[in-house]
Tab-separated table of C-alpha atoms in Angstrom:
chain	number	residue	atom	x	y	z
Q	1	UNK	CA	118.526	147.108	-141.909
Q	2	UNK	CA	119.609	146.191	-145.328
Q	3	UNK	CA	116.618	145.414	-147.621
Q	4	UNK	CA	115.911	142.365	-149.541
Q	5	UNK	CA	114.999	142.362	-152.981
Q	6	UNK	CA	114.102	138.753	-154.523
Q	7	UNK	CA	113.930	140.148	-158.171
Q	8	UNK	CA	110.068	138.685	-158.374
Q	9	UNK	CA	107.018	140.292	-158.817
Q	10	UNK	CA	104.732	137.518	-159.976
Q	11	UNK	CA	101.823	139.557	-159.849
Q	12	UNK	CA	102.269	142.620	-162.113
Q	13	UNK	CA	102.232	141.314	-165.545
Q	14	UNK	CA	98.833	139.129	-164.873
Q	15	UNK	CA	96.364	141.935	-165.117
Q	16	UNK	CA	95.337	145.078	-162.529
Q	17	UNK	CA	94.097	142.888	-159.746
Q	18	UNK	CA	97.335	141.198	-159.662
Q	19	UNK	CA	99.222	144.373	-159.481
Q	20	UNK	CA	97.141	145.556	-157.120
Q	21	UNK	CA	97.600	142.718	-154.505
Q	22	UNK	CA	101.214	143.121	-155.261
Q	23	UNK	CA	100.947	146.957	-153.968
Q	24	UNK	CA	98.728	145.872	-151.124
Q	25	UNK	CA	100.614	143.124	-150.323
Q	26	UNK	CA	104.246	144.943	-149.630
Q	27	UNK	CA	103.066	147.482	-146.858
Q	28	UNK	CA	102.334	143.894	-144.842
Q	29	UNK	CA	105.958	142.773	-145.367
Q	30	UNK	CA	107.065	146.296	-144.585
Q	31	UNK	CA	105.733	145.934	-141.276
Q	32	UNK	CA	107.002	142.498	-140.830
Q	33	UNK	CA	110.587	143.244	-141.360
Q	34	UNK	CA	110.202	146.447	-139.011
Q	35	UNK	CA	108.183	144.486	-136.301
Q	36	UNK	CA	110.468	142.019	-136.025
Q	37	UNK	CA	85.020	111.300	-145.060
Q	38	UNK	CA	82.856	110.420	-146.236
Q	39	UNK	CA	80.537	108.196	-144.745
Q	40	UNK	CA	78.841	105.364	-146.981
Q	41	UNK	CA	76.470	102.524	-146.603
Q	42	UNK	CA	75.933	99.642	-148.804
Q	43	UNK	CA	72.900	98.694	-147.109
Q	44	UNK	CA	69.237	98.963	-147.818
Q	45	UNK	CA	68.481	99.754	-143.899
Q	46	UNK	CA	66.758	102.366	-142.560
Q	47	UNK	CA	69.577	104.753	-140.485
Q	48	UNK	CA	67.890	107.345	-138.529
Q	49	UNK	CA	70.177	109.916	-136.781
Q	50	UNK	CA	69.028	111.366	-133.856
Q	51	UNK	CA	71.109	114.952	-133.804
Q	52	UNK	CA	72.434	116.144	-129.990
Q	53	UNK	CA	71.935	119.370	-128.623
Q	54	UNK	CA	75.370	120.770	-130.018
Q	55	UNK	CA	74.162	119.772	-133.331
Q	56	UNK	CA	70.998	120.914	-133.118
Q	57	UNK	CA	72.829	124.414	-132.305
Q	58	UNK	CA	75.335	124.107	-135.165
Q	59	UNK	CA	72.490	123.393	-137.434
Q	60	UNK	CA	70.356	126.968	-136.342
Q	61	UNK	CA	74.343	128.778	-136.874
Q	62	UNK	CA	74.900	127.534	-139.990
Q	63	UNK	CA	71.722	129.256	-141.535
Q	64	UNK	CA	70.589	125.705	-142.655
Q	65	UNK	CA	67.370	125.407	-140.842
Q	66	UNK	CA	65.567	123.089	-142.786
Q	67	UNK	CA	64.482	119.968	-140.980
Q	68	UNK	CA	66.269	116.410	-141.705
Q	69	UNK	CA	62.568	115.073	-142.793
Q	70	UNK	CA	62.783	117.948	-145.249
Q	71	UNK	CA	66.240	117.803	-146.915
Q	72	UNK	CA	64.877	113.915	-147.299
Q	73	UNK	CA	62.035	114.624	-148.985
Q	74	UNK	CA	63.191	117.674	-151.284
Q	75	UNK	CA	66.421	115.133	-151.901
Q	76	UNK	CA	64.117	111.796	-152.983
Q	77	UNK	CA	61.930	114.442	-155.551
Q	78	UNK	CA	65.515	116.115	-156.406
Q	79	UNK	CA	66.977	112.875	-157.741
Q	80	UNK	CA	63.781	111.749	-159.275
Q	81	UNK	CA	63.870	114.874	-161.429
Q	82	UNK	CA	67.370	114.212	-162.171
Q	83	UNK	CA	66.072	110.307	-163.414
Q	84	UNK	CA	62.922	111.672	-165.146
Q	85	UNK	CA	65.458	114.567	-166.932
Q	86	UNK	CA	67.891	111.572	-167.965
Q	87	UNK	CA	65.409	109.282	-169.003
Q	88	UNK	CA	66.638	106.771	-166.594
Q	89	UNK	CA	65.905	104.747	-163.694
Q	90	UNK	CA	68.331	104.876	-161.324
Q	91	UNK	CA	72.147	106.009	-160.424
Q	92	UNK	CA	74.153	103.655	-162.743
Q	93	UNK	CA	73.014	101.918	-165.854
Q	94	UNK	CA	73.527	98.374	-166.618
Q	95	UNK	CA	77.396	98.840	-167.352
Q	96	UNK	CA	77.667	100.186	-163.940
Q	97	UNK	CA	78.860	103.674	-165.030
Q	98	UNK	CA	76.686	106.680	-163.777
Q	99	UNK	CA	73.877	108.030	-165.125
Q	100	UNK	CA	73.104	111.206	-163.981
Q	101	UNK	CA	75.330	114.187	-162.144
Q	102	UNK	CA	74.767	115.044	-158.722
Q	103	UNK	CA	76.603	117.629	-158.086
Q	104	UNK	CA	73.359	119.494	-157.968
Q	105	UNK	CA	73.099	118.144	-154.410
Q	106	UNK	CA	74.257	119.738	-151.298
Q	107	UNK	CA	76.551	118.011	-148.425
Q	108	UNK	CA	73.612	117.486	-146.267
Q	109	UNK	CA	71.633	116.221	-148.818
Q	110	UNK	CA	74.420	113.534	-150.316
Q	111	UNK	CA	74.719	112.651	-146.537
Q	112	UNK	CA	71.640	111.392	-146.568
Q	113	UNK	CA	71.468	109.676	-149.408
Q	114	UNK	CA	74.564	107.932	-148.451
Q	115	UNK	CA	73.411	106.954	-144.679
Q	116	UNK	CA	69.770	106.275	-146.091
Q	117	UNK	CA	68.477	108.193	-143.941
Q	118	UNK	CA	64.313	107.531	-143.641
Q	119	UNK	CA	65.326	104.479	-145.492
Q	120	UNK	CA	64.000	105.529	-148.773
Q	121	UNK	CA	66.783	105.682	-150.868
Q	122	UNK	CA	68.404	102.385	-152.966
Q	123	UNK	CA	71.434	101.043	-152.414
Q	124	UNK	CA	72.606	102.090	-155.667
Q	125	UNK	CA	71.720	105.232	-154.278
Q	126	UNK	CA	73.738	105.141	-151.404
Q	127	UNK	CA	76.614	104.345	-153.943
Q	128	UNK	CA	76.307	107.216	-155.918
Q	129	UNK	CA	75.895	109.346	-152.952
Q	130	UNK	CA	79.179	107.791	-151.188
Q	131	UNK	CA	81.253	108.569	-154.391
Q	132	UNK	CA	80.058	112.083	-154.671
Q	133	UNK	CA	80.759	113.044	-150.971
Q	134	UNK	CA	85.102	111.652	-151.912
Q	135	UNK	CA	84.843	113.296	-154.676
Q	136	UNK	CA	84.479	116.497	-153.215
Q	137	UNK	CA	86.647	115.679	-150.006
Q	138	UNK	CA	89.092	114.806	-152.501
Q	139	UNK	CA	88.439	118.294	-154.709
Q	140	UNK	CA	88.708	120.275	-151.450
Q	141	UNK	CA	91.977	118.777	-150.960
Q	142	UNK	CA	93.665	118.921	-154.626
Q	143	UNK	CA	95.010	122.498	-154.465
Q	144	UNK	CA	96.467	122.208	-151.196
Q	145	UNK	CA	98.241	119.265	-151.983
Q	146	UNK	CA	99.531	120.393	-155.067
Q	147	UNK	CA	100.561	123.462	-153.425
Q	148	UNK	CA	102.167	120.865	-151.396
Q	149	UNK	CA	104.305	119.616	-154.125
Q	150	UNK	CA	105.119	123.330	-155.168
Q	151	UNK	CA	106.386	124.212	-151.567
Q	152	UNK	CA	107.338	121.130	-149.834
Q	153	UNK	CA	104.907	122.522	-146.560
Q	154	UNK	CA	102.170	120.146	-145.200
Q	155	UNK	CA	100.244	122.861	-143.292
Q	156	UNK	CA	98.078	124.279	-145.685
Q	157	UNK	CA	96.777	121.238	-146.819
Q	158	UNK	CA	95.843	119.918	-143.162
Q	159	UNK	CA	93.842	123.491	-143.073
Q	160	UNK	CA	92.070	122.314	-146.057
Q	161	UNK	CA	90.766	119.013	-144.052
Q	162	UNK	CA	89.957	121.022	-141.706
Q	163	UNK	CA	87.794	123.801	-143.325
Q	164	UNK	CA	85.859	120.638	-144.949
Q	165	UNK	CA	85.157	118.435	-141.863
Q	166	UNK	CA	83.952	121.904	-140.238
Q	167	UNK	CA	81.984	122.760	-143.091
Q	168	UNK	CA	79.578	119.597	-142.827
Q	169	UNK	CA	75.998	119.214	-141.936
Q	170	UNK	CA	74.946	118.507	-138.177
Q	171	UNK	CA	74.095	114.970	-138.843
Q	172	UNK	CA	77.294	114.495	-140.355
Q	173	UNK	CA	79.268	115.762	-137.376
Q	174	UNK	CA	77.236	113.516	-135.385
Q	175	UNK	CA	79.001	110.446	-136.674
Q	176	UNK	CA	81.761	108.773	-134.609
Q	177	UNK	CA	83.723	108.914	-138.271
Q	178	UNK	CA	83.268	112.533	-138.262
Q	179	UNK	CA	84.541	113.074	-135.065
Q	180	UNK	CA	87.661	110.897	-135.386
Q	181	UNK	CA	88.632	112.170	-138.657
Q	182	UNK	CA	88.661	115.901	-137.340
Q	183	UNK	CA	90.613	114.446	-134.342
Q	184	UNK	CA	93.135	113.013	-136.664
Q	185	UNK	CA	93.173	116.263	-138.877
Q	186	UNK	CA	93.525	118.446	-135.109
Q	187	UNK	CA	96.627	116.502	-134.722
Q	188	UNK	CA	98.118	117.049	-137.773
Q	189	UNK	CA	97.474	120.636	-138.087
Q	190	UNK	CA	99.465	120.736	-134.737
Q	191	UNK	CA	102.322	118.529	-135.979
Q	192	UNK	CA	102.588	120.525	-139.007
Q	193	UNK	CA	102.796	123.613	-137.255
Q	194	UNK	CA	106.028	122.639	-135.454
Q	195	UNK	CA	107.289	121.070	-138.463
Q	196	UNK	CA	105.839	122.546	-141.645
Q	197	UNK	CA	107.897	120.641	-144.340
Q	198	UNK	CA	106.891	117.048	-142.581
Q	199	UNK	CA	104.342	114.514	-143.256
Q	200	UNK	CA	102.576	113.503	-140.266
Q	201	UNK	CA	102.398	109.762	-139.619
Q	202	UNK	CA	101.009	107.264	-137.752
Q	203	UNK	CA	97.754	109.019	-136.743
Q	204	UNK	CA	94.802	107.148	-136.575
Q	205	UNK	CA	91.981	107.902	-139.327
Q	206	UNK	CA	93.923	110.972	-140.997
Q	207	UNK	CA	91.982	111.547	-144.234
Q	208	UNK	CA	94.796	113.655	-145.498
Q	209	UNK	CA	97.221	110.739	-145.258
Q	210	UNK	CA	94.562	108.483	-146.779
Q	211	UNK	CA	94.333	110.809	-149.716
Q	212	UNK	CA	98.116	111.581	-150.174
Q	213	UNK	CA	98.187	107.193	-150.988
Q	214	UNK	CA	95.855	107.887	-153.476
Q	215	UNK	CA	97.274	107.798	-156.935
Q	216	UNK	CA	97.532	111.393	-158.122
Q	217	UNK	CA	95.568	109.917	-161.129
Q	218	UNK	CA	92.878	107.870	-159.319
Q	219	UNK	CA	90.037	110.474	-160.381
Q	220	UNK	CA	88.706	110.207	-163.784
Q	221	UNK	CA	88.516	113.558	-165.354
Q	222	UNK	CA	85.899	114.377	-168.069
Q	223	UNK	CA	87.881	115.306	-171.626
Q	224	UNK	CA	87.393	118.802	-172.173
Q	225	UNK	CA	85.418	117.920	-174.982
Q	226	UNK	CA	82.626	116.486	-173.675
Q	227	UNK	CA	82.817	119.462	-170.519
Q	228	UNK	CA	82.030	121.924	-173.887
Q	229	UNK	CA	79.148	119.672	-174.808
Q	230	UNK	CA	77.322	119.275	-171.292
Q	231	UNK	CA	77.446	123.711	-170.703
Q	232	UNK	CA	76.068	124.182	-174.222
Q	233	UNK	CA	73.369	122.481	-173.237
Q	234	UNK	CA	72.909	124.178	-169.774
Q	235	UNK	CA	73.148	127.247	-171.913
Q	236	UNK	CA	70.454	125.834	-174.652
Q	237	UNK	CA	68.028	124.746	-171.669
Q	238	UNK	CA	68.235	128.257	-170.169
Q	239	UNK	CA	67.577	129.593	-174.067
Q	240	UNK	CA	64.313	127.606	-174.356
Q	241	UNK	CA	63.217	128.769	-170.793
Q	242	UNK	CA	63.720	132.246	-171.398
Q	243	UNK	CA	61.992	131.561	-174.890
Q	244	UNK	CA	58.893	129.529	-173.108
Q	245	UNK	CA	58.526	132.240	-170.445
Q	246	UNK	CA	58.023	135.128	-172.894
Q	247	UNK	CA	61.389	136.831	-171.981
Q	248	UNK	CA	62.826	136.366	-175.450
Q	249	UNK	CA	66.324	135.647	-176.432
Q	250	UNK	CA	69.497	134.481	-173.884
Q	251	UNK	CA	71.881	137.600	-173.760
Q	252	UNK	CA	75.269	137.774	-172.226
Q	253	UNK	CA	75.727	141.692	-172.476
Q	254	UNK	CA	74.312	143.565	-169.286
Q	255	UNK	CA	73.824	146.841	-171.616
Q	256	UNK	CA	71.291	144.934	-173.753
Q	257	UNK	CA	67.764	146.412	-172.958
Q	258	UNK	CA	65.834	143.853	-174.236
Q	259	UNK	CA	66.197	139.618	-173.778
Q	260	UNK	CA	66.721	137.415	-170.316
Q	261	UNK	CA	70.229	137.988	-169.008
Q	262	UNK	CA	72.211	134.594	-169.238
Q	263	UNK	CA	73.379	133.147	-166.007
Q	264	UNK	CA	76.936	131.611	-165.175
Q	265	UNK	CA	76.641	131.927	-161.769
Q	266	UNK	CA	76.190	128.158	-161.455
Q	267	UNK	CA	78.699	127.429	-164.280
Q	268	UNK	CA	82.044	125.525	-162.525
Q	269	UNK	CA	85.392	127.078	-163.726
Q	270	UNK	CA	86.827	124.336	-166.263
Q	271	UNK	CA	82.863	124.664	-167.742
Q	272	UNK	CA	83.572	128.398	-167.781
Q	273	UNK	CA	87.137	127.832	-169.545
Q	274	UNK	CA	85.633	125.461	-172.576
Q	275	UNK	CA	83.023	128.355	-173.365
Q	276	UNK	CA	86.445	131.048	-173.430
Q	277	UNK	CA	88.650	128.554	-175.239
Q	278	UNK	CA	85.624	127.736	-177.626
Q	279	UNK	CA	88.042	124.998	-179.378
Q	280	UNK	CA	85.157	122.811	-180.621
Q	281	UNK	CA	83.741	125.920	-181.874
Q	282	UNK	CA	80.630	125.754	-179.792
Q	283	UNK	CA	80.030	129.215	-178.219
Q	284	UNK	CA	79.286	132.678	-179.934
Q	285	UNK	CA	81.873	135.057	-179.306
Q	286	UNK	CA	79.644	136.980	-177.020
Q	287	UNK	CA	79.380	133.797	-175.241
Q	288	UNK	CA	82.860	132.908	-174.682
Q	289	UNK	CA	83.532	136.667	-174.064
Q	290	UNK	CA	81.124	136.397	-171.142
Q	291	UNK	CA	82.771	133.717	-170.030
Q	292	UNK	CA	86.632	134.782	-169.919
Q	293	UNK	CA	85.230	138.148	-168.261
Q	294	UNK	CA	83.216	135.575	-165.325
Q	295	UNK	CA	86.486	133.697	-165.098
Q	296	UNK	CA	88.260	136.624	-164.732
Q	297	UNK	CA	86.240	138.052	-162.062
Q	298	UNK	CA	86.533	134.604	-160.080
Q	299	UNK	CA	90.021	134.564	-160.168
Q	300	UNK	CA	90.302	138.208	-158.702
Q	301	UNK	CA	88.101	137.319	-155.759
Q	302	UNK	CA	90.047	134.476	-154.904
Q	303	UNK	CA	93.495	136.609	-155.085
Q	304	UNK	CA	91.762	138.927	-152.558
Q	305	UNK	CA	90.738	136.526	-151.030
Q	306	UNK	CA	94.279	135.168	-150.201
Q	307	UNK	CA	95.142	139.012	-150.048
Q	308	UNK	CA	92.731	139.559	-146.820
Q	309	UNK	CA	93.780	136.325	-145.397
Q	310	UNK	CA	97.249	137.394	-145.535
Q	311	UNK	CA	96.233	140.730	-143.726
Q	312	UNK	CA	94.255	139.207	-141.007
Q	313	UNK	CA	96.746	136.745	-140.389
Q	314	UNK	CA	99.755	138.869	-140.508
Q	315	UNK	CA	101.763	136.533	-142.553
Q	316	UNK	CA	102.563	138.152	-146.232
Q	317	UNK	CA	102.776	134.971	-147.267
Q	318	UNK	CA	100.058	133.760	-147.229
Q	319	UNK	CA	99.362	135.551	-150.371
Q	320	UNK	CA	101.684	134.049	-152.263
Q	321	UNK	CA	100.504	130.345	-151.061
Q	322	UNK	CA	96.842	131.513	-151.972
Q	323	UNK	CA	97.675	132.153	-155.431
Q	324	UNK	CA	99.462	128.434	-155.671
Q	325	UNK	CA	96.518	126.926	-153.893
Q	326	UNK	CA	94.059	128.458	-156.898
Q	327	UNK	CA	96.694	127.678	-159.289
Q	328	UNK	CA	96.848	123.961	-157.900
Q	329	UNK	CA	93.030	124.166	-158.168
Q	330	UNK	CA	92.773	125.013	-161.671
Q	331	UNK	CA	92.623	122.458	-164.774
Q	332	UNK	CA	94.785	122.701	-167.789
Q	333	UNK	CA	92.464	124.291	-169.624
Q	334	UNK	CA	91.186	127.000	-166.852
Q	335	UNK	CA	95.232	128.275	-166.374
Q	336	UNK	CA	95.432	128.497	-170.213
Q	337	UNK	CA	92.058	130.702	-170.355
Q	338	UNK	CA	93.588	132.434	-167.877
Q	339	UNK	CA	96.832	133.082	-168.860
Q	340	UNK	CA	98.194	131.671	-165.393
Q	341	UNK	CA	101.592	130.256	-167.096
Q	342	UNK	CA	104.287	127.769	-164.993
Q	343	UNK	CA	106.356	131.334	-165.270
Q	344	UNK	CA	103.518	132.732	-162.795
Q	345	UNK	CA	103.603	129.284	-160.877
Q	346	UNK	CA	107.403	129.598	-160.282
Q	347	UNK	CA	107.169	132.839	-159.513
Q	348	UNK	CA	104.720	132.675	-156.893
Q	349	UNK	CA	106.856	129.692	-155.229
Q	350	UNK	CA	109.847	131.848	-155.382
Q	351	UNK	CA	107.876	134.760	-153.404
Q	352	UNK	CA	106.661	132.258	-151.096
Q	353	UNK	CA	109.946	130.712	-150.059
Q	354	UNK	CA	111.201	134.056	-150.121
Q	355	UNK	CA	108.975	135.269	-147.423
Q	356	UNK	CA	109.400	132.518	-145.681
Q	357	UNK	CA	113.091	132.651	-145.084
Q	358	UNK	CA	112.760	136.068	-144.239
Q	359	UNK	CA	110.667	135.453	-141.445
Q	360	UNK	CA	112.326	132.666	-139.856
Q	361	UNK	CA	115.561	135.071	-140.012
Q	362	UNK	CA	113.124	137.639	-138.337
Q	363	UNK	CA	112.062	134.796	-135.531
Q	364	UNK	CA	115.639	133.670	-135.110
């Protein structure tokens, strides 16, 4: 069999765990060629859900035990603290634009706030609550549809509806809406296997079709700016606590013997690029060191991540569309930090297509 060299290697000039995948990666091909919704609710009503059997059973295998009274009442004290820390009294202020950040709140718990569930949540409330839950349908979504746009294939991104609807809470998947939107995203995973480079259309309640309409533009995106602002004061807050406990100063170096070690596990990635980028001049070095090296580390999991996906799978390239789908996932400013260039980007699409083809010879 003659071999096939592309001339690409976009992994081996992006740092170790790149070049590793790379390596990894081309045993897998080897054998290849041998082998052959949100819900929302405006109203102020009480909505109780009363959870089935199957959910009951999904909720004990998820590893979420707590009760529904419970995620209630730690969710009402939650946002209260989240008032009380804002020095306001409720969601939105008189402008209408929101007061407080919730992504401290979990699926289950936004679902309740958004159903008003025990009936003790505003409808302001239910608002917020609503927005949140698209906002993250439509963040789980982003990087598979621009890896969409990279590749011209629909499947991955019908995956990625999938992997959220299955990821909710059991009084989520409860819902009539629940269950037709992961009927709709069934079908499309199926029509997008048989034709990968085609839109579905014409299925009933398809959230992926619903978001594709969407302007690519529709969400507002906080200026990098003010992203710099909000985690130096996560980072001050955890300063003074370490201070007020007696613990002494924040560090960021793991070798220091003395001090409270700072944490960035709960830092999001464009948060994490501001602090490396430092361009308002906000961040010690040490700080925005810390920060490249957590980014770093992040963006090596997810590569093998898409590396063991592309093992289990036996498709090499899946690798390839993993890398796109955290490239589509990243902001301006997180690529930049992380030297993840459009050369990279092109690249990877070239090694996807690549792969492709030569598998569909392989299939006939």
């Amino acid at each position: 069999m003659t071999s096939v060299n592309t001339g690409l290697n976009p992994y081996a000039n992006y740092g170790s765990a790149y070049a590793r995948a790379a390596a990894i990666a081309a045993p897998s091909l080897a054998n290849a060629l041998t082998a052959n919704e949100s819900a929302s609710s405006s109203s102020s009503a009480a909505t109780n859900l009363t959870l089935s059997d199957a959910a009951r059973a999904q909720l004990a295998a998820s590893g979420d035990t707590k009760s529904i009274a419970t995620v209630i009442a730690d969710t009402r004290t939650a946002l209260d603290g989240l008032y009380t820390a804002a020095t306001v009294k409720g969601p939105y202020d008189a402008s209408g634009k929101l007061t407080v950040d919730l992504a401290s709140l979990d699926r289950r718990a936004l679902f309740a706030v958004s159903t008003n569930n025990g009936g003790g949540f505003t409808a302001d409330e239910q608002k917020a609550a609503s927005a949140e839950l698209t906002s993250r349908l439509n963040t789980a979504l982003a990087p598979a549809a621009g890896t969409t746009r990279l590749t011209g294939t629909f499947a991955g991104l019908y995956k990625a509806a999938a992997d959220y609807l299955d990821a909710a809470g059991p009084e989520e998947k409860a819902t009539a809406l629940w269950a037709a939107q992961r009927d709709a995203v069934a079908k499309g995973v199926q029509a997008t296997t048989q034709t990968p480079d085609k839109a579905p259309s014409g299925i009933a309640n398809d959230p992926v079709a619903a978001f594709l309409a969407q302007p690519e533009d529709a969400q507002p995106v906080k200026s990098i700016g003010d992203v710099a602002k909000a985690v130096r004061a996560a980072l001050d807050a955890q300063a003074k606590a370490a201070k007020d406990s007696g613990k002494g100063e924040l560090v960021y170096d793991a070798a220091r013997k003395t001090g409270q070690m700072a944490d960035l596990s709960a830092i999001d990635n464009r948060s994490l690029s501001a602090m490396s980028l430092n361009q308002d001049g906000l961040f010690s070095k040490e700080e925005s060191f810390a920060a490249k090296q957590t980014l770093d580390a992040r963006n090596r999991a997810s590569i093998l991540d898409a590396l063991q996906a592309s093992q289990k799978s036996g498709d090499p390239s899946q690798l390839s569309l993993g890398i796109l789908n955290v490239y589509s996932g990243m902001s301006a400013e997180e690529r930049t930090a992380s030297n993840w260039t459009p050369a990279f980007r092109d690249n990877a699409v070239a090694a996807y297509k690549s792969t492709n083809n030569i598998l569909s010879m392989l299939k006939g």
